[in-house]
Amino acid sequence: MSPLPAPLPALIATPLFWVLVIVCVLAQLLIVRGLFNADPAGASPNAPREGVPTPRHWMEVAWALLPIAGLVATFVGTWRLMAR
């Protein structure tokens, strides 16, 4: 078995952690913003819409916001492990 790699020094790990948190927050904000700016009936006004159900807006918002809970839990857990 090969030994585990050495952990990153705190001087590198802490700023890297916060940069990644900011990137994930920005990405999630852009996803939610795109949800509110999207045409719920389809991207093209000439596209045939027969037989295609229109998604419920609240359901799309819920599925976009659900990963936020997972991200928060992941970041809190990671931060606690980094503090050890």
C-alpha atoms as a PDB file:
ATOM      1  CA  MET A   1       0.000   0.000   0.000  1.00  0.00           C
ATOM      2  CA  SER A   2       1.247   3.437  -0.828  1.00  0.00           C
ATOM      3  CA  PRO A   3       1.253   6.058   1.926  1.00  0.00           C
ATOM      4  CA  LEU A   4      -1.306   8.878   1.863  1.00  0.00           C
ATOM      5  CA  PRO A   5      -0.088  12.155   0.389  1.00  0.00           C
ATOM      6  CA  ALA A   6       0.778  14.922   2.813  1.00  0.00           C
ATOM      7  CA  PRO A   7      -2.043  17.427   3.418  1.00  0.00           C
ATOM      8  CA  LEU A   8      -1.762  20.916   1.993  1.00  0.00           C
ATOM      9  CA  PRO A   9      -0.318  23.507   4.331  1.00  0.00           C
ATOM     10  CA  ALA A  10      -2.958  25.763   5.926  1.00  0.00           C
ATOM     11  CA  LEU A  11      -1.398  28.752   4.163  1.00  0.00           C
ATOM     12  CA  ILE A  12      -2.477  27.241   0.824  1.00  0.00           C
ATOM     13  CA  ALA A  13      -5.545  25.239   1.858  1.00  0.00           C
ATOM     14  CA  THR A  14      -7.510  28.060   3.500  1.00  0.00           C
ATOM     15  CA  PRO A  15      -7.404  30.556   0.592  1.00  0.00           C
ATOM     16  CA  LEU A  16      -8.006  27.731  -1.883  1.00  0.00           C
ATOM     17  CA  PHE A  17     -11.047  26.607   0.117  1.00  0.00           C
ATOM     18  CA  TRP A  18     -12.575  30.102   0.117  1.00  0.00           C
ATOM     19  CA  VAL A  19     -11.875  30.617  -3.589  1.00  0.00           C
ATOM     20  CA  LEU A  20     -13.713  27.367  -4.334  1.00  0.00           C
ATOM     21  CA  VAL A  21     -16.604  28.378  -2.067  1.00  0.00           C
ATOM     22  CA  ILE A  22     -16.932  31.677  -3.955  1.00  0.00           C
ATOM     23  CA  VAL A  23     -16.806  29.915  -7.328  1.00  0.00           C
ATOM     24  CA  CYS A  24     -19.536  27.462  -6.263  1.00  0.00           C
ATOM     25  CA  VAL A  25     -21.725  30.272  -4.888  1.00  0.00           C
ATOM     26  CA  LEU A  26     -21.365  32.260  -8.116  1.00  0.00           C
ATOM     27  CA  ALA A  27     -22.143  29.205 -10.229  1.00  0.00           C
ATOM     28  CA  GLN A  28     -25.250  28.433  -8.174  1.00  0.00           C
ATOM     29  CA  LEU A  29     -26.407  32.071  -8.388  1.00  0.00           C
ATOM     30  CA  LEU A  30     -26.028  31.984 -12.163  1.00  0.00           C
ATOM     31  CA  ILE A  31     -28.036  28.755 -12.327  1.00  0.00           C
ATOM     32  CA  VAL A  32     -30.861  30.300 -10.281  1.00  0.00           C
ATOM     33  CA  ARG A  33     -30.701  33.539 -12.270  1.00  0.00           C
ATOM     34  CA  GLY A  34     -30.930  31.570 -15.510  1.00  0.00           C
ATOM     35  CA  LEU A  35     -34.012  29.863 -14.155  1.00  0.00           C
ATOM     36  CA  PHE A  36     -35.809  33.161 -13.712  1.00  0.00           C
ATOM     37  CA  ASN A  37     -34.664  34.528 -17.078  1.00  0.00           C
ATOM     38  CA  ALA A  38     -35.551  31.413 -19.074  1.00  0.00           C
ATOM     39  CA  ASP A  39     -38.646  31.060 -21.222  1.00  0.00           C
ATOM     40  CA  PRO A  40     -40.577  28.292 -19.451  1.00  0.00           C
ATOM     41  CA  ALA A  41     -42.432  27.254 -22.602  1.00  0.00           C
ATOM     42  CA  GLY A  42     -39.323  26.611 -24.690  1.00  0.00           C
ATOM     43  CA  ALA A  43     -36.261  28.260 -26.135  1.00  0.00           C
ATOM     44  CA  SER A  44     -37.640  28.820 -29.613  1.00  0.00           C
ATOM     45  CA  PRO A  45     -40.936  30.602 -30.302  1.00  0.00           C
ATOM     46  CA  ASN A  46     -41.403  28.477 -33.453  1.00  0.00           C
ATOM     47  CA  ALA A  47     -40.813  25.142 -31.716  1.00  0.00           C
ATOM     48  CA  PRO A  48     -43.779  22.770 -31.696  1.00  0.00           C
ATOM     49  CA  ARG A  49     -45.217  22.525 -28.200  1.00  0.00           C
ATOM     50  CA  GLU A  50     -47.840  19.846 -28.670  1.00  0.00           C
ATOM     51  CA  GLY A  51     -47.481  16.966 -26.258  1.00  0.00           C
ATOM     52  CA  VAL A  52     -44.649  18.642 -24.350  1.00  0.00           C
ATOM     53  CA  PRO A  53     -45.659  19.490 -20.792  1.00  0.00           C
ATOM     54  CA  THR A  54     -44.708  22.902 -19.476  1.00  0.00           C
ATOM     55  CA  PRO A  55     -42.605  22.432 -16.346  1.00  0.00           C
ATOM     56  CA  ARG A  56     -43.895  23.917 -13.128  1.00  0.00           C
ATOM     57  CA  HIS A  57     -41.785  26.913 -12.223  1.00  0.00           C
ATOM     58  CA  TRP A  58     -41.805  26.196  -8.482  1.00  0.00           C
ATOM     59  CA  MET A  59     -40.560  22.668  -9.138  1.00  0.00           C
ATOM     60  CA  GLU A  60     -37.654  23.945 -11.238  1.00  0.00           C
ATOM     61  CA  VAL A  61     -36.762  26.449  -8.513  1.00  0.00           C
ATOM     62  CA  ALA A  62     -36.852  23.694  -5.885  1.00  0.00           C
ATOM     63  CA  TRP A  63     -34.540  21.457  -7.948  1.00  0.00           C
ATOM     64  CA  ALA A  64     -32.163  24.386  -8.457  1.00  0.00           C
ATOM     65  CA  LEU A  65     -32.123  25.309  -4.762  1.00  0.00           C
ATOM     66  CA  LEU A  66     -31.816  21.742  -3.441  1.00  0.00           C
ATOM     67  CA  PRO A  67     -28.089  21.455  -4.258  1.00  0.00           C
ATOM     68  CA  ILE A  68     -27.447  24.533  -2.112  1.00  0.00           C
ATOM     69  CA  ALA A  69     -28.192  22.464   1.005  1.00  0.00           C
ATOM     70  CA  GLY A  70     -25.706  19.835  -0.165  1.00  0.00           C
ATOM     71  CA  LEU A  71     -23.061  22.437  -0.922  1.00  0.00           C
ATOM     72  CA  VAL A  72     -23.504  24.103   2.469  1.00  0.00           C
ATOM     73  CA  ALA A  73     -23.236  20.740   4.242  1.00  0.00           C
ATOM     74  CA  THR A  74     -20.135  19.849   2.215  1.00  0.00           C
ATOM     75  CA  PHE A  75     -18.443  23.173   2.880  1.00  0.00           C
ATOM     76  CA  VAL A  76     -19.246  23.125   6.610  1.00  0.00           C
ATOM     77  CA  GLY A  77     -17.953  19.564   6.932  1.00  0.00           C
ATOM     78  CA  THR A  78     -14.823  20.385   4.970  1.00  0.00           C
ATOM     79  CA  TRP A  79     -14.169  23.498   7.029  1.00  0.00           C
ATOM     80  CA  ARG A  80     -14.500  21.490  10.253  1.00  0.00           C
ATOM     81  CA  LEU A  81     -12.091  18.840   8.955  1.00  0.00           C
ATOM     82  CA  MET A  82      -9.621  21.521   7.895  1.00  0.00           C
ATOM     83  CA  ALA A  83      -9.685  23.008  11.405  1.00  0.00           C
ATOM     84  CA  ARG A  84      -8.376  19.745  12.903  1.00  0.00           C
END
